[in-house]
Amino acid sequence: MAASVDPLVVGRVIGDVLDMFIPTANMSVYFGPKHITNGCEIKPSAAVNPPRVIISGNSNELYTLVMTDPDAPSPSEPNMREWVHWIVVDIPGGTNPSKGKEILQYMEPRPPVGIHRYIFVLFRQNSPVGMMVQQPPSRANFSTRMFAGHLDLGLPVATVYFNAQKEPASRRR
Amino acid sequence: MAKPTSPIFFFLLVILSSTLLSVKPNTTIIETTCKTTSYYALCVSALKSDPRSPTADTKGLAAIMVGVGVKNATATATYITGNLTSAANDTVLKKVLKDCSEKYTLAADSLRLTIQDLDDEAYDYAYMHVLAAEDYPNVCRNIFRRAKGLVYPAEIRRREVSLRRICGVVSGILDRLAE
């Protein structure tokens, strides 16, 4: 159990964004054919569209997915931590975010400086939250912890993160 | 031999030298700056119509372009609010228009922060603020799409694209500044 969150501790995902938790669900994230494993590098040009996310669980369970960047605008000076990229709630277990309610639409990673961590956090909900949750007014200075607190989501049930940095000009859109 | 050909020779020499003299010595800073953006024509026309541009450096040109964005976003917010009265009894449409107008106001605010960031030469902050400004019009579009029975108006779509392109130009100029 501790071993499976070790990369999150080493990568300071636990600490900077999340508290220690025990994973009790499975979440698989893919950008195209590439399966995301903790700390892997993804090119921003490969992440222009939302990833495919498959979550475990029963269809009578509801999940919330948050994608967040704690390293905005730069890892050395993350004064905009966190920059929230995607929020989907009320995702039935065993399905994917397209079956949930998208509170904040996906915004692709565009790190201006340095290597940023992009973290997917999955929570198991106690009840439907779609009607209660408001879209954050700004993507900057988001707090996954506080967001989870407001919706009584408890600790995460799964998390995975990737790294991305700005591509040289010729590779960008 | 020399006499009959010399007028032609002289004529050709005049044409050749006038061609050489009309070649511009350098392309302007505006043109080189705009070449690195995704919307060269928009960039050049927006910058050339500002009186401060000829004497501005790259940072100054970025600020001018951001100002264009502020005006554009503010005008759209005002336009959308202006449509509220014609929404009459349609409460869903009224709410959507109000939310959309707010998003464009937030976009303008974000771009104002960008001008401050440019002053501070905090280009990564500037970049993120422009990203935010660029994102707000998407939010408005999604609000329309999610509302039942509403069509996303073509005029708002036109303005969405316009602001996004202006922000794209600013991002391109910021890339140059950050190098």
mmCIF file of C-alpha atoms in Angstrom:
data_model
loop_
_atom_site.group_PDB
_atom_site.id
_atom_site.type_symbol
_atom_site.label_atom_id
_atom_site.label_comp_id
_atom_site.label_asym_id
_atom_site.label_seq_id
_atom_site.Cartn_x
_atom_site.Cartn_y
_atom_site.Cartn_z
ATOM 1 C CA MET A 1 0.000 0.000 0.000
ATOM 2 C CA ALA A 2 2.688 2.497 0.982
ATOM 3 C CA ALA A 3 4.822 1.211 -1.867
ATOM 4 C CA SER A 4 2.193 2.088 -4.442
ATOM 5 C CA VAL A 5 2.107 5.729 -3.403
ATOM 6 C CA ASP A 6 5.891 6.040 -3.103
ATOM 7 C CA PRO A 7 6.395 7.714 -6.500
ATOM 8 C CA LEU A 8 3.776 10.245 -5.431
ATOM 9 C CA VAL A 9 5.753 10.941 -2.277
ATOM 10 C CA VAL A 10 9.026 11.160 -4.172
ATOM 11 C CA GLY A 11 7.412 13.420 -6.755
ATOM 12 C CA ARG A 12 6.010 15.527 -3.892
ATOM 13 C CA VAL A 13 2.483 15.138 -5.223
ATOM 14 C CA ILE A 14 1.745 14.017 -1.700
ATOM 15 C CA GLY A 15 2.671 17.086 0.195
ATOM 16 C CA ASP A 16 2.259 19.759 -2.435
ATOM 17 C CA VAL A 17 -1.264 18.822 -3.508
ATOM 18 C CA LEU A 18 -2.557 15.802 -1.635
ATOM 19 C CA ASP A 19 -2.354 14.217 1.755
ATOM 20 C CA MET A 20 -1.220 10.634 2.214
ATOM 21 C CA PHE A 21 -3.909 8.217 1.126
ATOM 22 C CA ILE A 22 -4.464 4.553 0.401
ATOM 23 C CA PRO A 23 -5.461 3.868 -3.198
ATOM 24 C CA THR A 24 -8.699 1.910 -3.291
ATOM 25 C CA ALA A 25 -9.622 2.357 -6.932
ATOM 26 C CA ASN A 26 -7.933 1.934 -10.294
ATOM 27 C CA MET A 27 -7.577 4.688 -12.804
ATOM 28 C CA SER A 28 -5.878 4.329 -16.181
ATOM 29 C CA VAL A 29 -5.044 7.437 -18.164
ATOM 30 C CA TYR A 30 -3.991 7.420 -21.820
ATOM 31 C CA PHE A 31 -2.926 10.164 -24.184
ATOM 32 C CA GLY A 32 -3.310 8.376 -27.478
ATOM 33 C CA PRO A 33 -1.520 5.073 -27.095
ATOM 34 C CA LYS A 34 0.644 6.282 -24.228
ATOM 35 C CA HIS A 35 -0.352 4.965 -20.818
ATOM 36 C CA ILE A 36 0.476 7.433 -18.038
ATOM 37 C CA THR A 37 2.694 6.139 -15.256
ATOM 38 C CA ASN A 38 3.857 8.356 -12.406
ATOM 39 C CA GLY A 39 6.498 10.833 -13.492
ATOM 40 C CA CYS A 40 6.478 9.894 -17.171
ATOM 41 C CA GLU A 41 7.101 12.696 -19.645
ATOM 42 C CA ILE A 42 4.358 13.773 -22.030
ATOM 43 C CA LYS A 43 4.778 16.353 -24.757
ATOM 44 C CA PRO A 44 2.171 19.127 -24.563
ATOM 45 C CA SER A 45 1.414 18.550 -28.249
ATOM 46 C CA ALA A 46 0.368 14.990 -27.360
ATOM 47 C CA ALA A 47 -2.023 16.256 -24.682
ATOM 48 C CA VAL A 48 -4.010 18.789 -26.673
ATOM 49 C CA ASN A 49 -7.181 16.750 -26.273
ATOM 50 C CA PRO A 50 -8.479 15.263 -23.022
ATOM 51 C CA PRO A 51 -6.995 11.867 -22.225
ATOM 52 C CA ARG A 52 -8.891 8.640 -22.177
ATOM 53 C CA VAL A 53 -9.520 7.825 -18.510
ATOM 54 C CA ILE A 54 -10.904 4.502 -17.375
ATOM 55 C CA ILE A 55 -11.913 4.104 -13.757
ATOM 56 C CA SER A 56 -12.821 1.022 -11.788
ATOM 57 C CA GLY A 57 -15.799 0.677 -9.456
ATOM 58 C CA ASN A 58 -19.485 -0.129 -9.623
ATOM 59 C CA SER A 59 -21.957 1.798 -11.709
ATOM 60 C CA ASN A 60 -23.848 2.835 -8.581
ATOM 61 C CA GLU A 61 -20.760 4.656 -7.321
ATOM 62 C CA LEU A 62 -19.952 8.196 -8.435
ATOM 63 C CA TYR A 63 -16.458 9.598 -8.850
ATOM 64 C CA THR A 64 -14.865 13.018 -9.228
ATOM 65 C CA LEU A 65 -11.775 13.604 -11.352
ATOM 66 C CA VAL A 66 -9.522 16.630 -11.004
ATOM 67 C CA MET A 67 -6.461 17.401 -13.142
ATOM 68 C CA THR A 68 -4.211 20.010 -11.633
ATOM 69 C CA ASP A 69 -0.774 21.625 -12.018
ATOM 70 C CA PRO A 70 0.943 22.686 -8.789
ATOM 71 C CA ASP A 71 3.910 24.163 -10.660
ATOM 72 C CA ALA A 72 2.315 27.225 -12.230
ATOM 73 C CA PRO A 73 3.772 29.427 -13.520
ATOM 74 C CA SER A 74 7.108 27.743 -12.808
ATOM 75 C CA PRO A 75 8.251 25.001 -10.415
ATOM 76 C CA SER A 76 10.752 27.327 -8.784
ATOM 77 C CA GLU A 77 8.120 29.996 -8.201
ATOM 78 C CA PRO A 78 4.734 28.269 -8.093
ATOM 79 C CA ASN A 79 2.754 31.294 -6.948
ATOM 80 C CA MET A 80 -0.260 30.292 -9.032
ATOM 81 C CA ARG A 81 -0.442 26.854 -7.425
ATOM 82 C CA GLU A 82 -2.528 25.057 -8.341
ATOM 83 C CA TRP A 83 -3.622 25.732 -11.901
ATOM 84 C CA VAL A 84 -6.641 23.494 -12.398
ATOM 85 C CA HIS A 85 -6.969 21.928 -15.837
ATOM 86 C CA TRP A 86 -10.062 19.734 -15.639
ATOM 87 C CA ILE A 87 -12.889 18.916 -13.241
ATOM 88 C CA VAL A 88 -15.477 16.220 -13.920
ATOM 89 C CA VAL A 89 -17.942 15.012 -11.275
ATOM 90 C CA ASP A 90 -20.635 12.353 -11.020
ATOM 91 C CA ILE A 91 -18.688 9.853 -13.123
ATOM 92 C CA PRO A 92 -20.292 6.428 -12.683
ATOM 93 C CA GLY A 93 -17.868 3.746 -11.545
ATOM 94 C CA GLY A 94 -16.509 1.534 -14.276
ATOM 95 C CA THR A 95 -16.953 4.260 -16.905
ATOM 96 C CA ASN A 96 -15.077 7.360 -18.024
ATOM 97 C CA PRO A 97 -15.338 11.164 -17.703
ATOM 98 C CA SER A 98 -17.550 11.529 -20.769
ATOM 99 C CA LYS A 99 -20.288 9.910 -18.652
ATOM 100 C CA GLY A 100 -19.895 12.445 -15.869
ATOM 101 C CA LYS A 101 -20.662 16.132 -15.549
ATOM 102 C CA GLU A 102 -17.827 18.359 -16.719
ATOM 103 C CA ILE A 103 -17.606 21.262 -14.290
ATOM 104 C CA LEU A 104 -14.484 22.780 -15.828
ATOM 105 C CA GLN A 105 -13.555 21.802 -19.347
ATOM 106 C CA TYR A 106 -10.196 20.314 -20.182
ATOM 107 C CA MET A 107 -7.355 22.718 -20.823
ATOM 108 C CA GLU A 108 -4.178 21.230 -22.232
ATOM 109 C CA PRO A 109 -0.818 21.592 -20.476
ATOM 110 C CA ARG A 110 1.117 24.645 -21.681
ATOM 111 C CA PRO A 111 3.940 25.069 -19.187
ATOM 112 C CA PRO A 112 5.708 28.351 -19.890
ATOM 113 C CA VAL A 113 8.837 27.550 -17.901
ATOM 114 C CA GLY A 114 10.361 24.462 -16.330
ATOM 115 C CA ILE A 115 9.022 20.951 -15.882
ATOM 116 C CA HIS A 116 5.491 20.883 -14.500
ATOM 117 C CA ARG A 117 3.689 18.014 -12.821
ATOM 118 C CA TYR A 118 0.164 17.362 -14.099
ATOM 119 C CA ILE A 119 -1.756 15.352 -11.561
ATOM 120 C CA PHE A 120 -4.961 13.367 -12.029
ATOM 121 C CA VAL A 121 -6.800 12.866 -8.747
ATOM 122 C CA LEU A 122 -9.811 10.572 -8.388
ATOM 123 C CA PHE A 123 -12.256 10.808 -5.499
ATOM 124 C CA ARG A 124 -15.186 8.568 -4.615
ATOM 125 C CA GLN A 125 -18.294 10.621 -3.892
ATOM 126 C CA ASN A 126 -20.835 9.923 -1.148
ATOM 127 C CA SER A 127 -23.671 11.302 -3.254
ATOM 128 C CA PRO A 128 -24.263 13.185 -6.523
ATOM 129 C CA VAL A 129 -22.657 16.626 -6.408
ATOM 130 C CA GLY A 130 -23.361 17.970 -9.890
ATOM 131 C CA MET A 131 -26.028 20.411 -8.773
ATOM 132 C CA MET A 132 -23.983 21.785 -5.874
ATOM 133 C CA VAL A 133 -20.619 22.377 -7.445
ATOM 134 C CA GLN A 134 -19.740 25.675 -9.049
ATOM 135 C CA GLN A 135 -17.120 26.226 -11.681
ATOM 136 C CA PRO A 136 -14.142 27.939 -10.057
ATOM 137 C CA PRO A 137 -14.013 31.576 -11.254
ATOM 138 C CA SER A 138 -10.349 31.246 -12.154
ATOM 139 C CA ARG A 139 -8.096 28.330 -12.915
ATOM 140 C CA ALA A 140 -5.304 29.869 -10.856
ATOM 141 C CA ASN A 141 -4.748 29.305 -7.150
ATOM 142 C CA PHE A 142 -7.051 26.311 -7.019
ATOM 143 C CA SER A 143 -6.818 23.975 -4.049
ATOM 144 C CA THR A 144 -7.648 20.326 -4.657
ATOM 145 C CA ARG A 145 -7.670 19.795 -0.898
ATOM 146 C CA MET A 146 -10.189 22.588 -0.353
ATOM 147 C CA PHE A 147 -12.307 21.537 -3.301
ATOM 148 C CA ALA A 148 -12.501 18.017 -1.899
ATOM 149 C CA GLY A 149 -13.310 19.455 1.510
ATOM 150 C CA HIS A 150 -16.215 21.551 0.191
ATOM 151 C CA LEU A 151 -17.768 18.558 -1.523
ATOM 152 C CA ASP A 152 -16.999 16.187 1.331
ATOM 153 C CA LEU A 153 -15.052 13.950 -1.023
ATOM 154 C CA GLY A 154 -12.599 12.693 1.569
ATOM 155 C CA LEU A 155 -9.177 11.442 0.584
ATOM 156 C CA PRO A 156 -8.351 10.469 -3.001
ATOM 157 C CA VAL A 157 -8.891 6.886 -4.108
ATOM 158 C CA ALA A 158 -6.414 7.001 -7.000
ATOM 159 C CA THR A 159 -3.817 9.388 -8.378
ATOM 160 C CA VAL A 160 -1.364 9.445 -11.255
ATOM 161 C CA TYR A 161 0.782 12.252 -12.601
ATOM 162 C CA PHE A 162 2.967 13.066 -15.603
ATOM 163 C CA ASN A 163 5.617 15.674 -16.319
ATOM 164 C CA ALA A 164 5.575 18.112 -19.210
ATOM 165 C CA GLN A 165 7.723 20.989 -20.380
ATOM 166 C CA LYS A 166 7.532 23.481 -23.178
ATOM 167 C CA GLU A 167 8.430 22.073 -26.561
ATOM 168 C CA PRO A 168 10.798 23.791 -28.973
ATOM 169 C CA ALA A 169 8.899 26.124 -31.301
ATOM 170 C CA SER A 170 8.977 23.862 -34.321
ATOM 171 C CA ARG A 171 7.055 21.098 -32.523
ATOM 172 C CA ARG A 172 4.207 23.274 -31.279
ATOM 173 C CA ARG A 173 0.858 23.811 -33.021
ATOM 174 C CA MET B 1 30.176 52.434 -81.001
ATOM 175 C CA ALA B 2 30.104 54.130 -77.595
ATOM 176 C CA LYS B 3 27.755 56.930 -78.702
ATOM 177 C CA PRO B 4 24.713 54.872 -79.889
ATOM 178 C CA THR B 5 24.817 52.420 -76.913
ATOM 179 C CA SER B 6 25.512 54.897 -74.116
ATOM 180 C CA PRO B 7 21.939 56.242 -73.757
ATOM 181 C CA ILE B 8 20.674 52.666 -73.384
ATOM 182 C CA PHE B 9 23.481 51.880 -71.002
ATOM 183 C CA PHE B 10 22.707 55.019 -69.028
ATOM 184 C CA PHE B 11 19.000 54.184 -69.019
ATOM 185 C CA LEU B 12 19.658 50.665 -67.747
ATOM 186 C CA LEU B 13 21.980 52.029 -65.074
ATOM 187 C CA VAL B 14 19.249 54.417 -63.868
ATOM 188 C CA ILE B 15 16.702 51.611 -63.654
ATOM 189 C CA LEU B 16 19.118 49.295 -61.860
ATOM 190 C CA SER B 17 20.162 51.873 -59.290
ATOM 191 C CA SER B 18 16.569 52.974 -58.586
ATOM 192 C CA THR B 19 15.635 49.329 -57.985
ATOM 193 C CA LEU B 20 18.507 48.950 -55.549
ATOM 194 C CA LEU B 21 17.631 52.174 -53.773
ATOM 195 C CA SER B 22 13.962 51.126 -53.282
ATOM 196 C CA VAL B 23 14.868 47.884 -51.444
ATOM 197 C CA LYS B 24 14.153 48.426 -47.723
ATOM 198 C CA PRO B 25 17.303 48.086 -45.617
ATOM 199 C CA ASN B 26 15.631 46.077 -42.801
ATOM 200 C CA THR B 27 12.242 44.547 -42.131
ATOM 201 C CA THR B 28 10.695 46.341 -39.205
ATOM 202 C CA ILE B 29 10.553 45.044 -35.646
ATOM 203 C CA ILE B 30 6.791 44.662 -36.087
ATOM 204 C CA GLU B 31 7.250 42.311 -39.001
ATOM 205 C CA THR B 32 9.965 40.191 -37.379
ATOM 206 C CA THR B 33 7.990 40.005 -34.143
ATOM 207 C CA CYS B 34 4.752 39.074 -35.887
ATOM 208 C CA LYS B 35 6.471 36.395 -37.954
ATOM 209 C CA THR B 36 6.867 34.288 -34.806
ATOM 210 C CA THR B 37 3.144 34.385 -34.075
ATOM 211 C CA SER B 38 0.422 32.205 -35.553
ATOM 212 C CA TYR B 39 -1.578 35.112 -36.977
ATOM 213 C CA TYR B 40 0.881 37.310 -38.840
ATOM 214 C CA ALA B 41 -1.673 39.450 -40.669
ATOM 215 C CA LEU B 42 -3.727 40.134 -37.540
ATOM 216 C CA CYS B 43 -0.562 40.927 -35.587
ATOM 217 C CA VAL B 44 0.808 43.324 -38.179
ATOM 218 C CA SER B 45 -2.453 45.155 -38.784
ATOM 219 C CA ALA B 46 -3.191 45.539 -35.060
ATOM 220 C CA LEU B 47 0.284 46.807 -34.260
ATOM 221 C CA LYS B 48 0.637 49.087 -37.268
ATOM 222 C CA SER B 49 -2.587 50.871 -36.368
ATOM 223 C CA ASP B 50 -1.192 51.881 -32.987
ATOM 224 C CA PRO B 51 0.857 55.115 -32.943
ATOM 225 C CA ARG B 52 3.211 53.783 -30.277
ATOM 226 C CA SER B 53 4.330 50.822 -32.350
ATOM 227 C CA PRO B 54 7.067 52.368 -34.503
ATOM 228 C CA THR B 55 9.147 53.252 -31.463
ATOM 229 C CA ALA B 56 8.240 50.223 -29.343
ATOM 230 C CA ASP B 57 10.544 47.342 -28.515
ATOM 231 C CA THR B 58 9.308 43.732 -28.408
ATOM 232 C CA LYS B 59 8.038 44.103 -24.860
ATOM 233 C CA GLY B 60 6.236 47.292 -25.874
ATOM 234 C CA LEU B 61 4.653 45.539 -28.842
ATOM 235 C CA ALA B 62 3.456 42.762 -26.539
ATOM 236 C CA ALA B 63 1.867 45.350 -24.262
ATOM 237 C CA ILE B 64 0.179 47.049 -27.221
ATOM 238 C CA MET B 65 -1.233 43.717 -28.384
ATOM 239 C CA VAL B 66 -2.458 42.928 -24.865
ATOM 240 C CA GLY B 67 -4.200 46.297 -24.890
ATOM 241 C CA VAL B 68 -5.929 45.296 -28.117
ATOM 242 C CA GLY B 69 -7.097 42.177 -26.304
ATOM 243 C CA VAL B 70 -8.394 44.149 -23.319
ATOM 244 C CA LYS B 71 -10.460 46.355 -25.643
ATOM 245 C CA ASN B 72 -11.704 43.349 -27.580
ATOM 246 C CA ALA B 73 -12.746 41.389 -24.481
ATOM 247 C CA THR B 74 -14.368 44.415 -22.844
ATOM 248 C CA ALA B 75 -16.298 45.203 -26.021
ATOM 249 C CA THR B 76 -17.592 41.638 -26.152
ATOM 250 C CA ALA B 77 -18.642 41.727 -22.488
ATOM 251 C CA THR B 78 -20.547 44.948 -23.210
ATOM 252 C CA TYR B 79 -22.074 43.508 -26.374
ATOM 253 C CA ILE B 80 -23.327 40.430 -24.525
ATOM 254 C CA THR B 81 -24.762 42.494 -21.667
ATOM 255 C CA GLY B 82 -26.487 44.632 -24.286
ATOM 256 C CA ASN B 83 -28.297 41.525 -25.501
ATOM 257 C CA LEU B 84 -29.776 40.875 -22.071
ATOM 258 C CA THR B 85 -32.695 43.209 -22.706
ATOM 259 C CA SER B 86 -33.683 41.392 -25.876
ATOM 260 C CA ALA B 87 -33.616 38.111 -23.966
ATOM 261 C CA ALA B 88 -36.845 39.282 -22.299
ATOM 262 C CA ASN B 89 -38.584 36.376 -20.540
ATOM 263 C CA ASP B 90 -36.090 33.664 -21.404
ATOM 264 C CA THR B 91 -34.555 33.082 -17.983
ATOM 265 C CA VAL B 92 -32.177 30.388 -19.226
ATOM 266 C CA LEU B 93 -30.814 32.679 -21.933
ATOM 267 C CA LYS B 94 -30.527 35.576 -19.498
ATOM 268 C CA LYS B 95 -28.452 33.508 -17.093
ATOM 269 C CA VAL B 96 -26.226 32.232 -19.881
ATOM 270 C CA LEU B 97 -25.669 35.736 -21.262
ATOM 271 C CA LYS B 98 -24.886 37.072 -17.794
ATOM 272 C CA ASP B 99 -22.362 34.291 -17.170
ATOM 273 C CA CYS B 100 -20.798 34.773 -20.598
ATOM 274 C CA SER B 101 -20.442 38.509 -20.148
ATOM 275 C CA GLU B 102 -18.733 37.844 -16.834
ATOM 276 C CA LYS B 103 -16.278 35.479 -18.492
ATOM 277 C CA TYR B 104 -15.254 38.085 -21.050
ATOM 278 C CA THR B 105 -14.826 40.617 -18.241
ATOM 279 C CA LEU B 106 -12.589 38.118 -16.459
ATOM 280 C CA ALA B 107 -10.639 37.709 -19.686
ATOM 281 C CA ALA B 108 -10.091 41.464 -19.824
ATOM 282 C CA ASP B 109 -8.998 41.444 -16.161
ATOM 283 C CA SER B 110 -6.553 38.665 -16.862
ATOM 284 C CA LEU B 111 -5.081 40.624 -19.754
ATOM 285 C CA ARG B 112 -4.713 43.693 -17.540
ATOM 286 C CA LEU B 113 -2.692 41.533 -15.157
ATOM 287 C CA THR B 114 -0.585 40.572 -18.147
ATOM 288 C CA ILE B 115 0.356 44.205 -18.721
ATOM 289 C CA GLN B 116 1.544 44.381 -15.120
ATOM 290 C CA ASP B 117 3.510 41.154 -15.608
ATOM 291 C CA LEU B 118 5.166 42.659 -18.678
ATOM 292 C CA ASP B 119 6.157 45.722 -16.667
ATOM 293 C CA ASP B 120 7.700 43.384 -14.092
ATOM 294 C CA GLU B 121 9.281 41.304 -16.885
ATOM 295 C CA ALA B 122 7.605 38.271 -15.288
ATOM 296 C CA TYR B 123 7.052 36.545 -18.603
ATOM 297 C CA ASP B 124 5.945 33.192 -17.223
ATOM 298 C CA TYR B 125 3.229 34.890 -15.191
ATOM 299 C CA ALA B 126 2.270 36.863 -18.282
ATOM 300 C CA TYR B 127 2.040 33.621 -20.240
ATOM 301 C CA MET B 128 -0.332 32.041 -17.702
ATOM 302 C CA HIS B 129 -2.517 35.136 -17.542
ATOM 303 C CA VAL B 130 -2.834 35.128 -21.311
ATOM 304 C CA LEU B 131 -3.708 31.413 -21.212
ATOM 305 C CA ALA B 132 -6.498 32.226 -18.780
ATOM 306 C CA ALA B 133 -7.770 35.041 -20.987
ATOM 307 C CA GLU B 134 -7.687 32.707 -23.958
ATOM 308 C CA ASP B 135 -9.666 30.089 -22.045
ATOM 309 C CA TYR B 136 -12.571 32.222 -20.824
ATOM 310 C CA PRO B 137 -14.277 32.461 -24.240
ATOM 311 C CA ASN B 138 -14.266 28.641 -24.376
ATOM 312 C CA VAL B 139 -16.108 28.606 -21.071
ATOM 313 C CA CYS B 140 -18.804 30.889 -22.505
ATOM 314 C CA ARG B 141 -19.175 28.637 -25.529
ATOM 315 C CA ASN B 142 -19.558 25.595 -23.285
ATOM 316 C CA ILE B 143 -22.143 27.330 -21.146
ATOM 317 C CA PHE B 144 -24.231 27.882 -24.290
ATOM 318 C CA ARG B 145 -23.741 24.339 -25.480
ATOM 319 C CA ARG B 146 -24.799 22.853 -22.162
ATOM 320 C CA ALA B 147 -27.929 24.957 -21.874
ATOM 321 C CA LYS B 148 -30.988 23.215 -23.251
ATOM 322 C CA GLY B 149 -32.627 24.743 -26.259
ATOM 323 C CA LEU B 150 -30.037 27.438 -26.866
ATOM 324 C CA VAL B 151 -27.973 27.995 -29.978
ATOM 325 C CA TYR B 152 -24.494 29.487 -29.630
ATOM 326 C CA PRO B 153 -24.870 32.825 -31.443
ATOM 327 C CA ALA B 154 -22.689 33.325 -34.495
ATOM 328 C CA GLU B 155 -21.707 36.825 -33.423
ATOM 329 C CA ILE B 156 -20.430 35.635 -30.056
ATOM 330 C CA ARG B 157 -18.571 32.846 -31.822
ATOM 331 C CA ARG B 158 -16.953 35.388 -34.116
ATOM 332 C CA ARG B 159 -15.837 37.385 -31.073
ATOM 333 C CA GLU B 160 -14.616 34.224 -29.318
ATOM 334 C CA VAL B 161 -12.357 33.434 -32.271
ATOM 335 C CA SER B 162 -11.173 37.038 -32.451
ATOM 336 C CA LEU B 163 -10.093 37.161 -28.799
ATOM 337 C CA ARG B 164 -8.473 33.749 -28.992
ATOM 338 C CA ARG B 165 -6.399 34.861 -31.962
ATOM 339 C CA ILE B 166 -5.313 38.061 -30.246
ATOM 340 C CA CYS B 167 -4.242 36.002 -27.217
ATOM 341 C CA GLY B 168 -2.450 33.598 -29.544
ATOM 342 C CA VAL B 169 -0.487 36.510 -30.992
ATOM 343 C CA VAL B 170 0.439 37.713 -27.498
ATOM 344 C CA SER B 171 1.617 34.199 -26.550
ATOM 345 C CA GLY B 172 3.768 34.147 -29.668
ATOM 346 C CA ILE B 173 5.364 37.480 -28.782
ATOM 347 C CA LEU B 174 5.910 36.313 -25.186
ATOM 348 C CA ASP B 175 7.755 33.274 -26.519
ATOM 349 C CA ARG B 176 10.221 35.648 -28.136
ATOM 350 C CA LEU B 177 10.598 37.696 -24.963
ATOM 351 C CA ALA B 178 11.164 34.627 -22.821
ATOM 352 C CA GLU B 179 13.980 33.311 -24.997
#
